[in-house]
mmCIF file of C-alpha atoms in Angstrom:
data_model
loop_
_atom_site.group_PDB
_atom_site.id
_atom_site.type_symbol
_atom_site.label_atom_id
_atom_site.label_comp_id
_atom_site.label_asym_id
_atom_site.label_seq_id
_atom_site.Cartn_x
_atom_site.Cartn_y
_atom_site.Cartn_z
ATOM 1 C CA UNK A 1 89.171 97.168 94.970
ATOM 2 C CA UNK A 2 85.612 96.702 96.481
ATOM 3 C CA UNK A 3 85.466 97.793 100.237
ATOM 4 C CA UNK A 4 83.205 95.609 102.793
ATOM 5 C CA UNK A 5 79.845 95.445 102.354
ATOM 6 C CA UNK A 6 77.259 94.722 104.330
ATOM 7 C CA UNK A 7 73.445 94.184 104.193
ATOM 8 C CA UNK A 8 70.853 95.155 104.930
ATOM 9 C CA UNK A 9 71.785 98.675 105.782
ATOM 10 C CA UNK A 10 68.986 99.421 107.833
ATOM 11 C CA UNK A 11 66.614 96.842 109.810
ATOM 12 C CA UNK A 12 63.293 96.999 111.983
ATOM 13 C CA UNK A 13 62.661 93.735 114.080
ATOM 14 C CA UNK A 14 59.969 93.315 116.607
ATOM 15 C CA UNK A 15 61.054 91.842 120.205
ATOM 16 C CA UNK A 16 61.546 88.160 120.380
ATOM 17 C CA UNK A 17 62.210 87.647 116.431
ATOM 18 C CA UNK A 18 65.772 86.723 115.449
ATOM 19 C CA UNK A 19 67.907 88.787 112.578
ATOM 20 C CA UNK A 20 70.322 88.008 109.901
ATOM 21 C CA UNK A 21 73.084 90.369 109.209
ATOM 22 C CA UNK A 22 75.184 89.581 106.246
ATOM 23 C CA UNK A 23 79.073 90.708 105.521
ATOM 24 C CA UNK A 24 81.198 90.415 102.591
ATOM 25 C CA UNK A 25 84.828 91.221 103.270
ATOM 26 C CA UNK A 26 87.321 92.663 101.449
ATOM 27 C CA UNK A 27 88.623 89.922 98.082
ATOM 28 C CA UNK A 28 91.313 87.999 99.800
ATOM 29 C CA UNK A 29 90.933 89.083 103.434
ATOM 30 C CA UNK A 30 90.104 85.830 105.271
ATOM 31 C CA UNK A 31 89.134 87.627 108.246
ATOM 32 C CA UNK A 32 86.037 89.294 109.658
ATOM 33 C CA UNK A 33 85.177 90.673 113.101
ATOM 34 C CA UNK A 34 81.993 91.991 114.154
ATOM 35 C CA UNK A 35 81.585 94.885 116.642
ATOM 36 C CA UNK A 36 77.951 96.233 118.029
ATOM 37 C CA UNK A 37 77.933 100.080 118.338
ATOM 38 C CA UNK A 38 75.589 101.823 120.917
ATOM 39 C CA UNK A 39 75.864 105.381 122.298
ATOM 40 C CA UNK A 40 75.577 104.163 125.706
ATOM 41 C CA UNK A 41 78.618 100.940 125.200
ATOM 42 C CA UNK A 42 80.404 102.608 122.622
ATOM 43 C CA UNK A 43 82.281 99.828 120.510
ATOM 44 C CA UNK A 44 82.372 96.175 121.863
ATOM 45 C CA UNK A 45 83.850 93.506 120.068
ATOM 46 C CA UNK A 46 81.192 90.675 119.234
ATOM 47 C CA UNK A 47 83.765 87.877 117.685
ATOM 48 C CA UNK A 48 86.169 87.394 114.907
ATOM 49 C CA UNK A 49 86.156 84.394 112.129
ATOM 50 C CA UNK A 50 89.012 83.255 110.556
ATOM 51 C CA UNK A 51 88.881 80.115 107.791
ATOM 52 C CA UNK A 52 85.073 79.694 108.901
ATOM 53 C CA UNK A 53 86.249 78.975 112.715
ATOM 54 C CA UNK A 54 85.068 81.626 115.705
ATOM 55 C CA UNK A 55 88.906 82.646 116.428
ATOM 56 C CA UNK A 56 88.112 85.328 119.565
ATOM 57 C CA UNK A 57 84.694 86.372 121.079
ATOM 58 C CA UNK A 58 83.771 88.940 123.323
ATOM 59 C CA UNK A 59 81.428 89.149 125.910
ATOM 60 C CA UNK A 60 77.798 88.857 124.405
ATOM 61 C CA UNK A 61 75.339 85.987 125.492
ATOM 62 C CA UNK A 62 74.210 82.721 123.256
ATOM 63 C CA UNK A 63 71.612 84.818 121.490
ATOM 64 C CA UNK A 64 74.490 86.386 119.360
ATOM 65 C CA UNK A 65 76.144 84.327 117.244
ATOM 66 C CA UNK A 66 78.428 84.022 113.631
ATOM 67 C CA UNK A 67 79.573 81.453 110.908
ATOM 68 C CA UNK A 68 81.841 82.339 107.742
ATOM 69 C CA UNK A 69 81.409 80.746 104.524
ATOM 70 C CA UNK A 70 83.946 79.213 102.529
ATOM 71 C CA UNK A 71 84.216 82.676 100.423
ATOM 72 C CA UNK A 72 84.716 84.429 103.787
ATOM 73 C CA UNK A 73 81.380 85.643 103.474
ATOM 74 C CA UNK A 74 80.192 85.972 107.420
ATOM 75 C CA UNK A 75 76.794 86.010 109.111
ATOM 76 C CA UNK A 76 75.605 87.082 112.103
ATOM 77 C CA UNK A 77 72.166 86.157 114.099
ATOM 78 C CA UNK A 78 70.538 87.562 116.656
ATOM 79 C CA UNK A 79 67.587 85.695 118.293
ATOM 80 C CA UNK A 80 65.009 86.691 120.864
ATOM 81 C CA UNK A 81 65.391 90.505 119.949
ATOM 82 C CA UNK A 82 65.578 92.602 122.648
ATOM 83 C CA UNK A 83 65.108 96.577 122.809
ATOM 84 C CA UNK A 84 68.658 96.737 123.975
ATOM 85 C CA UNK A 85 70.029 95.112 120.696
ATOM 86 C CA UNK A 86 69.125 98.006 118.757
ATOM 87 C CA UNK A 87 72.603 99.254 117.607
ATOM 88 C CA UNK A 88 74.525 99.982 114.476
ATOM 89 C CA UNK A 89 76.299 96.179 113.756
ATOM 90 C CA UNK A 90 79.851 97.084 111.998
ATOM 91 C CA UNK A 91 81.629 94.298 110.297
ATOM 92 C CA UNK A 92 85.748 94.470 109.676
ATOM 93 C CA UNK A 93 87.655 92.420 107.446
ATOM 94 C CA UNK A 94 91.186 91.932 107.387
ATOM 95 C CA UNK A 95 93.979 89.627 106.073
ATOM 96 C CA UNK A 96 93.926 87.740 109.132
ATOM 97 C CA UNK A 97 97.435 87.001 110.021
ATOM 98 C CA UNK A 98 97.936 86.119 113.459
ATOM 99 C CA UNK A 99 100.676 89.028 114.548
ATOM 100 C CA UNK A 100 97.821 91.670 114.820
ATOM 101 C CA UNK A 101 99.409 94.287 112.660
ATOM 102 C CA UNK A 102 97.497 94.386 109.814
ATOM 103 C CA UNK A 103 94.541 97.064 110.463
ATOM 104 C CA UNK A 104 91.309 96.057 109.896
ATOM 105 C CA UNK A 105 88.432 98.026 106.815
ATOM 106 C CA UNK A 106 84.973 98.693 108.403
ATOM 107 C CA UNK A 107 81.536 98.147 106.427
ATOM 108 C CA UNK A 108 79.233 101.095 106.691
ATOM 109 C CA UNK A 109 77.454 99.092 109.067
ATOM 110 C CA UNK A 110 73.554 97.773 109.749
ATOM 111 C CA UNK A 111 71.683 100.081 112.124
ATOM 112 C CA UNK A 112 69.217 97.621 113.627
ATOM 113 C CA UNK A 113 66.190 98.556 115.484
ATOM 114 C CA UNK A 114 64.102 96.642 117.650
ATOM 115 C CA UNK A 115 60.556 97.960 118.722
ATOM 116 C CA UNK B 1 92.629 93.182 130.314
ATOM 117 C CA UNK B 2 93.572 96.297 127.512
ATOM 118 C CA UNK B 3 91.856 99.377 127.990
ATOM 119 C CA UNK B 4 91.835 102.882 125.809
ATOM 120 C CA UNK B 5 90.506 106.122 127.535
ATOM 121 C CA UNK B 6 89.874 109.381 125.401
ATOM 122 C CA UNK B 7 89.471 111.503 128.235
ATOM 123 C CA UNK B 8 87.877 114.194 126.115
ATOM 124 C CA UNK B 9 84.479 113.511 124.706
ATOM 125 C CA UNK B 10 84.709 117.252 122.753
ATOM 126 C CA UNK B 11 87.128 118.827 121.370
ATOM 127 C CA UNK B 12 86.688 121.799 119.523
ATOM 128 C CA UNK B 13 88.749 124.018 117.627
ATOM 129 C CA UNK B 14 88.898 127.204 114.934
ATOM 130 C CA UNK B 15 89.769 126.195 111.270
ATOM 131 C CA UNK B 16 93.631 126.418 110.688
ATOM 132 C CA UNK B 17 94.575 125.780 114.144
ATOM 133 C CA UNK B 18 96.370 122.993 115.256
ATOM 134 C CA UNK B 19 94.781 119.809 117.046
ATOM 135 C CA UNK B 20 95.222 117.323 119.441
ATOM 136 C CA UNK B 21 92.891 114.610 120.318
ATOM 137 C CA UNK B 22 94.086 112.381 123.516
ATOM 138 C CA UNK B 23 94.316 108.418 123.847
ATOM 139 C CA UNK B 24 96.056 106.725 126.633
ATOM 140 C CA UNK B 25 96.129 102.867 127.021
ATOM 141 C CA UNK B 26 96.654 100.229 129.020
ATOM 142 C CA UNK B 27 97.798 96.488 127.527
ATOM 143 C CA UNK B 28 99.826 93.572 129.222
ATOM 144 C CA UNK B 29 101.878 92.761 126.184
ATOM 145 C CA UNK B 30 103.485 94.798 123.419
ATOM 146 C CA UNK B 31 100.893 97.921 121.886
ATOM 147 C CA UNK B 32 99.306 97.770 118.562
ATOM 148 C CA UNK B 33 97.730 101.236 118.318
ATOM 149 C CA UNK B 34 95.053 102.723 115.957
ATOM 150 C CA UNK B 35 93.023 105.502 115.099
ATOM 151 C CA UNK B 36 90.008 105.305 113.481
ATOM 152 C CA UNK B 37 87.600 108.395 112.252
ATOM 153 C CA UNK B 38 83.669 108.294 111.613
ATOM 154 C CA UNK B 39 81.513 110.332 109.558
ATOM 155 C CA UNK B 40 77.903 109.870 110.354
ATOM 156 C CA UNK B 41 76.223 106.921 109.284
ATOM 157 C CA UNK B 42 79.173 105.649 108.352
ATOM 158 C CA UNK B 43 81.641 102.852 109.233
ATOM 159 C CA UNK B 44 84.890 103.448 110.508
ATOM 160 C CA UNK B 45 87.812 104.291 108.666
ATOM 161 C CA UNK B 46 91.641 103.662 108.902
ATOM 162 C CA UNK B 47 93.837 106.489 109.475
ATOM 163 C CA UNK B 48 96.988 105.719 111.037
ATOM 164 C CA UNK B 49 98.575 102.718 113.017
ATOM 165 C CA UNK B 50 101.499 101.798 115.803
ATOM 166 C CA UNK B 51 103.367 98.768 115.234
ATOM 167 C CA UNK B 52 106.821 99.540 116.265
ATOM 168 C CA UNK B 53 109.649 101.588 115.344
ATOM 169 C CA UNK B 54 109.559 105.590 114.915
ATOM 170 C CA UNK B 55 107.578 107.148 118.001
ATOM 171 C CA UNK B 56 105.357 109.466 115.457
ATOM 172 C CA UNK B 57 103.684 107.893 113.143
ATOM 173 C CA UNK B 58 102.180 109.836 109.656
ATOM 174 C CA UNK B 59 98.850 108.607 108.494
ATOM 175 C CA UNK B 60 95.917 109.599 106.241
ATOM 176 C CA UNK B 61 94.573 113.356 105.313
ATOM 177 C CA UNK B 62 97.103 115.236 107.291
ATOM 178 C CA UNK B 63 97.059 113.138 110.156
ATOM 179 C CA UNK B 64 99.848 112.134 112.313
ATOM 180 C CA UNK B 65 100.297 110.294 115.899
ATOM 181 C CA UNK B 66 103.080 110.233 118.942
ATOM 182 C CA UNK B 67 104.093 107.271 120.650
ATOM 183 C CA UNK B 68 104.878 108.174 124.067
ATOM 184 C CA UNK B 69 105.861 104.593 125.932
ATOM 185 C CA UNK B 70 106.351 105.705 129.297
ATOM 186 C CA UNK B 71 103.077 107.741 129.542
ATOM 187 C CA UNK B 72 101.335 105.236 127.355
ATOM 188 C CA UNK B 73 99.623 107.626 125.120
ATOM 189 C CA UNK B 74 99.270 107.839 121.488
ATOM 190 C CA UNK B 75 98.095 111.512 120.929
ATOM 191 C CA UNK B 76 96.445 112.395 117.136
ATOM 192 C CA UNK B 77 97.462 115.356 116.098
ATOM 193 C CA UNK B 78 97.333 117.644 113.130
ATOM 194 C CA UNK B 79 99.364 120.771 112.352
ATOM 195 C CA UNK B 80 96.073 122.928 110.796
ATOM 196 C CA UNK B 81 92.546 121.562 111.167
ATOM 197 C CA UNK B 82 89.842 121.878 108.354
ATOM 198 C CA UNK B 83 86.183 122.027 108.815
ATOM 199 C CA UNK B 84 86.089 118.657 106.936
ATOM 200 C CA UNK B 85 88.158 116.947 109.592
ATOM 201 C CA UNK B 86 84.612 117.174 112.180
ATOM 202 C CA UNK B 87 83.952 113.571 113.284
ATOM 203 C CA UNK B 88 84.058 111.390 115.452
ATOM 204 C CA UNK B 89 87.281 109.613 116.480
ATOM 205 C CA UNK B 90 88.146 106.323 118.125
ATOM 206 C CA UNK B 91 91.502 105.248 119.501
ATOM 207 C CA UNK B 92 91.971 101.392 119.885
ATOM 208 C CA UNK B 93 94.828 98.751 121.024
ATOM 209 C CA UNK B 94 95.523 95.643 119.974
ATOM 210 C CA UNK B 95 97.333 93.596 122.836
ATOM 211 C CA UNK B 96 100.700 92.368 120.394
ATOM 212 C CA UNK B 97 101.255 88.961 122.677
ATOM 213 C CA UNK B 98 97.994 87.964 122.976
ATOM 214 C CA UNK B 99 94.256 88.668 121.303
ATOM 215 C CA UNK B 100 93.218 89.222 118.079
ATOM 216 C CA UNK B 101 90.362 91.828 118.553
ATOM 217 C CA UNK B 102 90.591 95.586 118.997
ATOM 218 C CA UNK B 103 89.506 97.045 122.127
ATOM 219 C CA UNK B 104 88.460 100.606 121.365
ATOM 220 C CA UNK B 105 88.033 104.126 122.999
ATOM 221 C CA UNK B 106 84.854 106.041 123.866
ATOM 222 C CA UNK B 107 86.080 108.282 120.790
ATOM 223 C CA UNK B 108 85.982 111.982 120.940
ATOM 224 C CA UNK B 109 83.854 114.099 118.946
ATOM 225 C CA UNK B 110 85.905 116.672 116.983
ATOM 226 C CA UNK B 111 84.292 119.971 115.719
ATOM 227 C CA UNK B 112 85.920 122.329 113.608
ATOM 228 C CA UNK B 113 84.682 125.868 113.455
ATOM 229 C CA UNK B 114 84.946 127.754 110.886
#
């Protein structure tokens, strides 16, 4: 069974440009969350799709935002780069159900880069 | 609001002897607990969960956690540590009556010595 995948796995952006990151979840999970990961923040929850609809978001202005395809397939966009974006994105996939039991299968992540 | 602390960002210990790394949390509702372990560069990866039930909990590679309610902690341990087992680990809660999302530790770095 194919884990979660996610590309690119490494990105350089110049400030002010806007990036795609791409995630394919696990076949069948209908679920996928997207956390940023910075030594200085540690792991903060971006937001969470479920059956293409933003289910939960966290705390993150406009310039970050989502959609999920029909396949489950999500994106995330980042515009106006800033130096403080640079991170490692991880994407999590999961089957979605609404108790919150089921654990959730990480991507290996894009480290993103802004200079 | 949930919360996690890991109030150790090291731990170290010698190859063969047992370890411990610390979580305490802090949730309104009912606890869904986690542990999570990264290699470098890596993602994260599942090791054990908390739902309900028996207080310790047996998970991946050797791995097993305690649910201790009325400290709310949910301690990793494992009875002999390998060099392999050097990562970084991150404790998280899901709040059981109401969000979706995980809310994770600072994770502790765990180093093995051979």
């Amino acid at each position: 069974k194919a884990g979660v995948t996610q590309t690119p796995r490494y990105l350089i952006k110049t400030r002010g440009q806007q990036v795609t990151l791409s995630c394919s979840p696990i076949s069948g999970h209908r679920s996928v969350s997207w956390y940023q990961q910075t030594p200085g923040q540690g792991l903060q929850f971006l937001f969470e799709y479920f059956s293409e609809t933003q289910r939960n978001k966290g705390n993150f202005p406009g310039r970050f935002s989502g959609r999920q395809f029909s396949n489950s397939r999500s994106e995330m966009n980042v515009s106006t780069l800033e130096l403080g974006d640079s991170a490692l994105y991880l994407c999590a996939s999961r089957t979605g159900e609404r108790t919150g039991i089921a654990e959730a299968f990480f991507g290996q992540g894009t480290r993103l880069t802004v200079v | 609001a949930q919360s996690v602390a890991q109030p150790e960002d090291q731990v170290n210990v010698a190859e063969g002897n047992p370890l411990t790394v610390k979580c305490t949390y802090s949730v309104s509702g009912n606890p869904y607990l986690f542990w999570y372990v990264q290699y470098p560069n890596r993602g994260l990866q599942f090791l054990l969960k908390y739902i309900t039930g028996d207080n310790l909990v047996k998970g991946s590679y050797g791995f097993e956690a305690e649910f201790n309610k009325s400290q709310t902690s949910f301690h990793l341990k494992k009875p002999s540590a390998l060099v392999s087992d050097s990562a970084l680990y991150f404790c998280a809660v899901r709040d059981g009556n109401y969000g979706q999302n995980f809310v994770f530790g600072p994770g502790t770095r765990l180093s093995v010595l051979p």
